[in-house]
Amino acid sequence: MSLSPTSSRVCARQAPVVLRRGCEGDSKHSGHATATVTSAFLENEYQADKNAVIFFRAGSQQYKLDFADMVQTNVVFQTQRTVIRLPKQSEGGQDRSQNTTLSHPVYPPQWDQTALPEIGFKLIQLSYDSQEYRKIETLFEKTMKNYCIDQLQRIQNPTLWDLFQWQKEKMKKIHRLKRVDERLLFHGTNPSHVSAICEQNFDWRLCGTHGTLYGKGSYFARDASYSHEYCSPRSGRYSMFVAQVLVGDFVQGSPKYCRPPARAGNSNRLYDSCVDDPTDPSIFVIFEKQQIYPAYILEYSVETSCVVKKSRDMAAAEVRSPPCHGTSSEKSMSPNYCSPAFSSTQSEKAIQADQTGTVQFQADDWHDILNNCII
């Protein structure tokens, strides 16, 4: 994705983003902000779920692209642009959008693109005020009220991610679906296993040492409180994984299962996973590790000993500004009195950075088609 040069004037209205498919090559312009997503990634996500919401960065700005409403929003300043997607035309004039495939690996836009090792993994510590952090924190705190996260790290393992995406596409083809049931689930473990899981993925022979009630596989839980029962503390801290899991079509589990049972009427087609209760599953058993991507490792402790939470609460209290009342002398005596979160210069630069003109979104890349602001 390449963005149009920013205008020297602040636009009162945003130009629409045109999602056009069918042009060749990448659009390269000097001075344009480089986006953390490619058109191939966006088109693939759109085809998989036309109601999805995608987050990406362009330069210093973070954006949200809502496929359902076809609106692109600047996450910080909430400026918006309408998105219009034009179908890709073949030589015969037919829409070939359903034939779109990824020709090269694409990694999540929130990943640090400078930390993608050919072999192994990198751990990226997340800021507690990021949306990514808050999402995991919300899931964790649903059932862990008396605990808090001390540290949350994203696991970036390109090899495991590629295998996970390959498995997802395979499951789509087998079941003739546009999307597979994928969930964020918890897995408790001993701290000594963390590095091996980050490197090699989950292995039930290593991890499944606490029972096989629903099958001989790797166990994942909807609720962090369940996984906590299988965590071993080290110096007062516990370690727990949050994994992206392709649960697919599931069935009631059994201790005798070494793999999911076959579907009725087709012995060559197995279910994708086993569960504790098919009507309201909270425990999932996965037999193929390609269906799992270890996404995050979180360290947590009892809330009373949580240093991070105390520091965050103190920081939040410090940034709360008093209302803008009082005399000039009162304001001059307090350097923090009524100080804005952003200076006028910072705000102006950020607003200008968001005036990116019209962008084309297609199967292969993003191109600029307007270089001016609409007043």
Short mmCIF file of C-alpha atoms in Angstrom, two decimals:
data_model
loop_
_atom_site.label_atom_id
_atom_site.label_comp_id
_atom_site.label_asym_id
_atom_site.label_seq_id
_atom_site.Cartn_x
_atom_site.Cartn_y
_atom_site.Cartn_z
CA MET A 1 0.00 0.00 0.00
CA SER A 2 1.31 3.42 -0.86
CA LEU A 3 -0.33 6.62 0.21
CA SER A 4 -0.72 9.90 -1.61
CA PRO A 5 1.50 12.86 -0.65
CA THR A 6 -0.05 14.86 2.15
CA SER A 7 -1.65 18.15 1.25
CA SER A 8 -0.35 21.43 2.61
CA ARG A 9 -3.95 22.23 3.54
CA VAL A 10 -6.11 20.45 6.08
CA CYS A 11 -9.01 18.74 4.33
CA ALA A 12 -12.49 19.32 5.65
CA ARG A 13 -13.64 16.10 4.02
CA GLN A 14 -11.80 12.87 3.23
CA ALA A 15 -11.56 11.52 -0.29
CA PRO A 16 -12.91 8.00 -0.71
CA VAL A 17 -10.68 4.96 -0.84
CA VAL A 18 -11.34 2.98 -4.02
CA LEU A 19 -10.78 -0.76 -3.71
CA ARG A 20 -9.99 -1.66 -7.31
CA ARG A 21 -8.72 -5.04 -8.43
CA GLY A 22 -6.93 -5.86 -11.66
CA CYS A 23 -3.90 -3.53 -12.09
CA GLU A 24 -0.38 -4.89 -12.33
CA GLY A 25 2.60 -4.21 -10.07
CA ASP A 26 3.20 -2.09 -6.98
CA SER A 27 2.83 1.63 -6.82
CA LYS A 28 6.01 3.18 -5.44
CA HIS A 29 6.17 6.86 -4.61
CA SER A 30 8.92 8.59 -2.69
CA GLY A 31 7.76 10.18 0.52
CA HIS A 32 4.75 7.90 0.88
CA ALA A 33 4.10 6.02 4.08
CA THR A 34 4.58 2.26 3.78
CA ALA A 35 1.66 0.21 5.05
CA THR A 36 2.04 -2.97 7.11
CA VAL A 37 -0.47 -4.82 4.92
CA THR A 38 -0.46 -5.86 1.29
CA SER A 39 -3.37 -6.03 -1.11
CA ALA A 40 -2.98 -9.79 -1.28
CA PHE A 41 -3.56 -9.96 2.48
CA LEU A 42 -6.52 -7.57 2.36
CA GLU A 43 -8.19 -9.35 -0.55
CA ASN A 44 -7.68 -12.71 1.08
CA GLU A 45 -9.24 -11.46 4.33
CA TYR A 46 -12.12 -9.87 2.42
CA GLN A 47 -12.87 -13.09 0.57
CA ALA A 48 -12.73 -15.05 3.84
CA ASP A 49 -15.02 -12.69 5.76
CA LYS A 50 -16.73 -9.70 4.19
CA ASN A 51 -17.62 -8.40 7.68
CA ALA A 52 -14.08 -8.51 9.05
CA VAL A 53 -12.26 -5.56 10.62
CA ILE A 54 -8.56 -5.21 9.73
CA PHE A 55 -6.00 -3.10 11.61
CA PHE A 56 -2.83 -1.80 9.96
CA ARG A 57 -0.27 0.97 10.17
CA ALA A 58 0.93 3.45 7.55
CA GLY A 59 3.90 5.44 8.74
CA SER A 60 3.14 6.73 12.23
CA GLN A 61 -0.62 6.34 11.84
CA GLN A 62 -2.75 3.32 12.76
CA TYR A 63 -5.91 2.54 10.82
CA LYS A 64 -8.95 0.31 11.02
CA LEU A 65 -10.56 -0.98 7.81
CA ASP A 66 -14.15 -2.18 8.27
CA PHE A 67 -15.24 -4.37 5.33
CA ALA A 68 -18.92 -4.39 6.40
CA ASP A 69 -19.27 -0.59 6.43
CA MET A 70 -16.48 -0.07 3.88
CA VAL A 71 -14.92 2.65 6.04
CA GLN A 72 -11.26 3.28 6.89
CA THR A 73 -10.74 4.99 10.27
CA ASN A 74 -7.68 6.58 11.85
CA VAL A 75 -7.61 4.84 15.24
CA VAL A 76 -6.21 7.83 17.16
CA PHE A 77 -7.91 10.81 15.49
CA GLN A 78 -11.07 9.01 14.31
CA THR A 79 -10.94 10.60 10.86
CA GLN A 80 -12.68 8.42 8.30
CA ARG A 81 -12.82 7.73 4.58
CA THR A 82 -15.32 5.77 2.56
CA VAL A 83 -14.02 2.66 0.84
CA ILE A 84 -15.24 1.50 -2.57
CA ARG A 85 -14.18 -1.88 -3.91
CA LEU A 86 -14.26 -2.41 -7.67
CA PRO A 87 -14.17 -6.05 -8.91
CA LYS A 88 -11.17 -7.36 -10.77
CA GLN A 89 -11.89 -7.81 -14.47
CA SER A 90 -10.46 -10.61 -16.57
CA GLU A 91 -9.73 -10.28 -20.29
CA GLY A 92 -13.28 -11.42 -21.03
CA GLY A 93 -14.71 -8.82 -18.67
CA GLN A 94 -15.63 -11.34 -15.97
CA ASP A 95 -15.02 -10.91 -12.25
CA ARG A 96 -12.20 -13.25 -11.22
CA SER A 97 -12.24 -12.32 -7.53
CA GLN A 98 -13.04 -15.85 -6.37
CA ASN A 99 -9.78 -17.12 -7.88
CA THR A 100 -7.58 -14.88 -5.75
CA THR A 101 -4.77 -16.76 -3.98
CA LEU A 102 -1.76 -15.69 -1.95
CA SER A 103 1.46 -15.95 -3.93
CA HIS A 104 3.78 -15.22 -1.01
CA PRO A 105 3.64 -15.40 2.81
CA VAL A 106 1.68 -12.62 4.47
CA TYR A 107 2.03 -11.94 8.17
CA PRO A 108 -0.42 -10.07 10.44
CA PRO A 109 -0.20 -6.28 10.06
CA GLN A 110 0.35 -5.77 13.79
CA TRP A 111 3.52 -7.89 13.71
CA ASP A 112 6.90 -6.21 13.89
CA GLN A 113 8.00 -6.67 10.28
CA THR A 114 11.65 -6.31 11.30
CA ALA A 115 11.42 -9.35 13.61
CA LEU A 116 10.66 -12.21 11.22
CA PRO A 117 13.41 -14.82 11.61
CA GLU A 118 13.79 -17.50 8.94
CA ILE A 119 14.13 -20.09 11.68
CA GLY A 120 12.79 -19.86 15.22
CA PHE A 121 10.81 -17.06 16.83
CA LYS A 122 10.95 -13.57 18.27
CA LEU A 123 9.08 -12.34 21.33
CA ILE A 124 7.63 -8.83 21.07
CA GLN A 125 6.50 -7.21 24.30
CA LEU A 126 3.16 -5.46 23.97
CA SER A 127 2.34 -2.11 25.50
CA TYR A 128 -0.48 -2.27 28.03
CA ASP A 129 -2.31 0.60 26.28
CA SER A 130 -2.39 -1.13 22.87
CA GLN A 131 -5.61 -2.53 21.50
CA GLU A 132 -3.96 -5.92 21.05
CA TYR A 133 -3.02 -6.02 24.74
CA ARG A 134 -6.46 -4.96 25.89
CA LYS A 135 -8.15 -7.67 23.83
CA ILE A 136 -6.16 -10.42 25.55
CA GLU A 137 -6.49 -8.75 28.92
CA THR A 138 -10.29 -8.69 28.56
CA LEU A 139 -10.41 -12.41 27.74
CA PHE A 140 -8.09 -13.22 30.65
CA GLU A 141 -9.97 -11.15 33.24
CA LYS A 142 -13.34 -12.73 32.44
CA THR A 143 -12.46 -15.63 34.73
CA MET A 144 -9.30 -14.42 36.51
CA LYS A 145 -10.59 -11.53 38.63
CA ASN A 146 -7.97 -11.87 41.37
CA TYR A 147 -4.99 -11.98 39.00
CA CYS A 148 -3.41 -9.51 36.65
CA ILE A 149 -1.04 -9.65 33.71
CA ASP A 150 2.57 -8.68 34.47
CA GLN A 151 3.80 -9.09 30.91
CA LEU A 152 2.25 -9.99 27.56
CA GLN A 153 4.45 -10.97 24.63
CA ARG A 154 3.49 -11.67 21.04
CA ILE A 155 5.15 -14.74 19.52
CA GLN A 156 6.37 -14.17 15.97
CA ASN A 157 7.30 -17.49 14.39
CA PRO A 158 6.99 -17.23 10.58
CA THR A 159 7.45 -20.96 10.02
CA LEU A 160 4.61 -21.93 12.37
CA TRP A 161 2.44 -19.13 10.99
CA ASP A 162 2.88 -20.36 7.41
CA LEU A 163 1.92 -23.90 8.44
CA PHE A 164 -1.11 -22.56 10.32
CA GLN A 165 -2.30 -20.59 7.27
CA TRP A 166 -1.72 -23.59 5.01
CA GLN A 167 -3.85 -25.75 7.32
CA LYS A 168 -6.59 -23.13 7.35
CA GLU A 169 -6.76 -23.06 3.55
CA LYS A 170 -6.78 -26.86 3.45
CA MET A 171 -9.71 -27.02 5.87
CA LYS A 172 -11.61 -24.46 3.81
CA LYS A 173 -11.21 -26.58 0.69
CA ILE A 174 -12.11 -29.87 2.39
CA HIS A 175 -15.26 -28.47 3.96
CA ARG A 176 -16.01 -26.13 1.04
CA LEU A 177 -16.25 -23.16 3.38
CA LYS A 178 -15.15 -19.53 3.13
CA ARG A 179 -13.99 -19.50 6.72
CA VAL A 180 -13.07 -21.94 9.47
CA ASP A 181 -14.14 -21.70 13.10
CA GLU A 182 -11.04 -20.15 14.70
CA ARG A 183 -10.83 -19.21 18.38
CA LEU A 184 -8.46 -17.60 20.86
CA LEU A 185 -7.97 -20.18 23.61
CA PHE A 186 -5.81 -20.58 26.71
CA HIS A 187 -3.26 -23.25 27.56
CA GLY A 188 -1.56 -23.52 30.94
CA THR A 189 1.93 -24.95 31.15
CA ASN A 190 5.13 -25.18 33.12
CA PRO A 191 7.59 -22.29 32.47
CA SER A 192 10.20 -24.84 31.40
CA HIS A 193 8.07 -25.71 28.33
CA VAL A 194 7.58 -22.16 27.08
CA SER A 195 10.59 -21.89 24.78
CA ALA A 196 10.01 -25.30 23.17
CA ILE A 197 6.36 -24.46 22.42
CA CYS A 198 7.29 -21.08 20.92
CA GLU A 199 9.83 -22.81 18.68
CA GLN A 200 8.13 -26.11 17.79
CA ASN A 201 4.43 -25.61 18.59
CA PHE A 202 2.35 -27.70 21.02
CA ASP A 203 3.03 -31.41 21.29
CA TRP A 204 0.53 -33.44 23.31
CA ARG A 205 3.30 -35.90 24.23
CA LEU A 206 4.98 -33.01 26.04
CA CYS A 207 1.94 -31.00 27.12
CA GLY A 208 -0.78 -33.61 27.60
CA THR A 209 0.51 -34.99 30.87
CA HIS A 210 -2.52 -34.05 32.97
CA GLY A 211 -5.05 -36.50 31.56
CA THR A 212 -6.76 -37.52 28.34
CA LEU A 213 -10.43 -37.31 29.32
CA TYR A 214 -11.56 -36.15 25.87
CA GLY A 215 -8.79 -37.65 23.74
CA LYS A 216 -5.02 -37.88 23.40
CA GLY A 217 -4.25 -34.43 22.09
CA SER A 218 -3.33 -30.89 23.13
CA TYR A 219 -5.92 -29.27 25.39
CA PHE A 220 -7.10 -25.67 25.14
CA ALA A 221 -9.66 -23.82 27.21
CA ARG A 222 -12.12 -21.02 26.60
CA ASP A 223 -11.61 -19.86 30.20
CA ALA A 224 -8.24 -18.81 31.58
CA SER A 225 -9.30 -20.07 35.01
CA TYR A 226 -9.37 -23.65 33.72
CA SER A 227 -5.89 -23.39 32.19
CA HIS A 228 -4.61 -21.80 35.41
CA GLU A 229 -5.09 -25.16 37.15
CA TYR A 230 -2.29 -26.54 34.98
CA CYS A 231 0.15 -23.65 35.48
CA SER A 232 3.19 -23.95 37.73
CA PRO A 233 4.42 -20.72 39.37
CA ARG A 234 8.00 -19.56 39.28
CA SER A 235 8.98 -16.83 41.75
CA GLY A 236 5.31 -15.95 42.20
CA ARG A 237 4.58 -15.67 38.47
CA TYR A 238 2.62 -17.99 36.24
CA SER A 239 2.96 -18.51 32.48
CA MET A 240 0.02 -19.16 30.15
CA PHE A 241 -0.30 -19.34 26.38
CA VAL A 242 -3.00 -17.73 24.29
CA ALA A 243 -3.29 -19.62 21.01
CA GLN A 244 -5.14 -19.19 17.75
CA VAL A 245 -6.85 -22.53 17.25
CA LEU A 246 -8.71 -23.86 14.21
CA VAL A 247 -11.36 -25.82 16.09
CA GLY A 248 -13.40 -26.35 12.90
CA ASP A 249 -16.21 -28.90 13.23
CA PHE A 250 -16.05 -30.55 16.63
CA VAL A 251 -17.58 -33.58 18.31
CA GLN A 252 -17.89 -35.03 21.80
CA GLY A 253 -14.51 -36.28 22.98
CA SER A 254 -13.55 -39.63 24.47
CA PRO A 255 -10.47 -41.00 26.29
CA LYS A 256 -10.05 -43.64 23.58
CA TYR A 257 -9.56 -41.13 20.76
CA CYS A 258 -6.06 -40.75 19.29
CA ARG A 259 -7.62 -38.64 16.55
CA PRO A 260 -11.11 -37.22 15.97
CA PRO A 261 -13.74 -39.76 14.89
CA ALA A 262 -14.99 -40.02 11.30
CA ARG A 263 -18.07 -38.17 10.19
CA ALA A 264 -21.27 -40.09 9.67
CA GLY A 265 -21.50 -41.40 6.12
CA ASN A 266 -17.87 -40.64 5.20
CA SER A 267 -15.12 -42.62 6.89
CA ASN A 268 -12.45 -40.61 5.06
CA ARG A 269 -13.55 -37.30 6.58
CA LEU A 270 -12.73 -36.79 10.23
CA TYR A 271 -13.99 -34.13 12.58
CA ASP A 272 -11.49 -31.35 13.25
CA SER A 273 -11.43 -31.47 17.07
CA CYS A 274 -13.05 -32.94 20.17
CA VAL A 275 -14.75 -31.05 23.00
CA ASP A 276 -16.20 -31.51 26.47
CA ASP A 277 -19.71 -30.43 25.44
CA PRO A 278 -20.72 -29.93 21.79
CA THR A 279 -23.63 -27.64 22.78
CA ASP A 280 -21.45 -25.27 24.84
CA PRO A 281 -17.78 -26.24 24.50
CA SER A 282 -15.23 -24.86 26.93
CA ILE A 283 -12.46 -27.43 26.41
CA PHE A 284 -11.04 -28.27 22.98
CA VAL A 285 -8.72 -31.14 22.10
CA ILE A 286 -6.55 -30.68 19.00
CA PHE A 287 -4.74 -33.63 17.39
CA GLU A 288 -2.97 -31.86 14.51
CA LYS A 289 -0.55 -29.17 15.63
CA GLN A 290 -0.86 -27.33 12.31
CA GLN A 291 -4.31 -26.29 13.60
CA ILE A 292 -2.61 -24.29 16.36
CA TYR A 293 -0.60 -21.11 16.36
CA PRO A 294 0.93 -20.11 19.74
CA ALA A 295 0.11 -16.41 19.51
CA TYR A 296 0.96 -14.97 22.94
CA ILE A 297 2.70 -15.88 26.15
CA LEU A 298 1.43 -14.02 29.19
CA GLU A 299 2.95 -13.88 32.64
CA TYR A 300 0.62 -13.08 35.51
CA SER A 301 0.44 -13.02 39.28
CA VAL A 302 -1.93 -12.47 42.15
CA GLU A 303 -3.35 -8.95 41.85
CA THR A 304 -1.95 -7.71 45.19
CA SER A 305 1.60 -8.31 43.95
CA CYS A 306 1.09 -6.98 40.45
CA VAL A 307 3.61 -4.19 39.91
CA VAL A 308 2.48 -3.42 36.34
CA LYS A 309 -1.11 -2.72 37.34
CA LYS A 310 -0.03 -0.38 40.14
CA SER A 311 2.31 1.49 37.80
CA ARG A 312 -0.39 1.77 35.16
CA ASP A 313 -2.93 3.10 37.65
CA MET A 314 -0.44 5.70 38.87
CA ALA A 315 0.38 6.75 35.31
CA ALA A 316 -3.30 7.07 34.48
CA ALA A 317 -3.84 9.28 37.53
CA GLU A 318 -0.94 11.52 36.58
CA VAL A 319 -2.22 12.25 33.08
CA ARG A 320 -5.69 13.29 34.22
CA SER A 321 -5.74 17.04 33.65
CA PRO A 322 -7.83 19.46 35.77
CA PRO A 323 -10.61 21.38 34.01
CA CYS A 324 -9.53 24.51 32.17
CA HIS A 325 -10.67 27.10 34.70
CA GLY A 326 -8.83 29.65 36.75
CA THR A 327 -6.85 32.84 36.22
CA SER A 328 -3.88 33.28 33.91
CA SER A 329 -1.56 33.46 36.89
CA GLU A 330 -2.90 30.15 38.26
CA LYS A 331 -2.29 28.49 34.93
CA SER A 332 1.21 29.91 34.58
CA MET A 333 2.16 28.64 38.05
CA SER A 334 1.36 25.03 37.04
CA PRO A 335 3.15 23.82 33.91
CA ASN A 336 0.71 20.88 33.61
CA TYR A 337 -2.40 22.97 34.06
CA CYS A 338 -4.76 22.32 31.12
CA SER A 339 -1.90 20.98 28.99
CA PRO A 340 -3.32 19.15 25.96
CA ALA A 341 -2.39 15.57 25.15
CA PHE A 342 -1.02 16.78 21.81
CA SER A 343 0.43 20.12 20.87
CA SER A 344 -1.20 22.04 18.03
CA THR A 345 1.83 21.26 15.84
CA GLN A 346 1.60 17.53 16.60
CA SER A 347 -2.13 17.51 15.91
CA GLU A 348 -1.67 19.41 12.65
CA LYS A 349 1.00 16.97 11.48
CA ALA A 350 -1.13 13.99 12.41
CA ILE A 351 -4.18 15.41 10.63
CA GLN A 352 -2.13 16.13 7.54
CA ALA A 353 -0.67 12.62 7.68
CA ASP A 354 -4.21 11.29 7.50
CA GLN A 355 -5.07 13.19 4.33
CA THR A 356 -3.93 10.39 2.08
CA GLY A 357 -6.13 10.96 -0.95
CA THR A 358 -7.80 8.12 -2.77
CA VAL A 359 -6.27 4.65 -2.75
CA GLN A 360 -7.00 1.64 -4.94
CA PHE A 361 -7.29 -1.77 -3.32
CA GLN A 362 -6.84 -4.68 -5.69
CA ALA A 363 -5.75 -8.31 -5.73
CA ASP A 364 -2.09 -7.47 -6.21
CA ASP A 365 -1.38 -4.10 -4.61
CA TRP A 366 -2.58 -0.64 -3.60
CA HIS A 367 -2.21 2.30 -5.96
CA ASP A 368 -2.79 6.04 -5.66
CA ILE A 369 -5.32 7.60 -7.99
CA LEU A 370 -5.76 11.03 -6.39
CA ASN A 371 -3.04 13.30 -5.08
CA ASN A 372 -5.24 16.18 -3.95
CA CYS A 373 -7.56 16.88 -1.06
CA ILE A 374 -11.27 17.41 -1.50
CA ILE A 375 -12.24 20.60 0.27
#
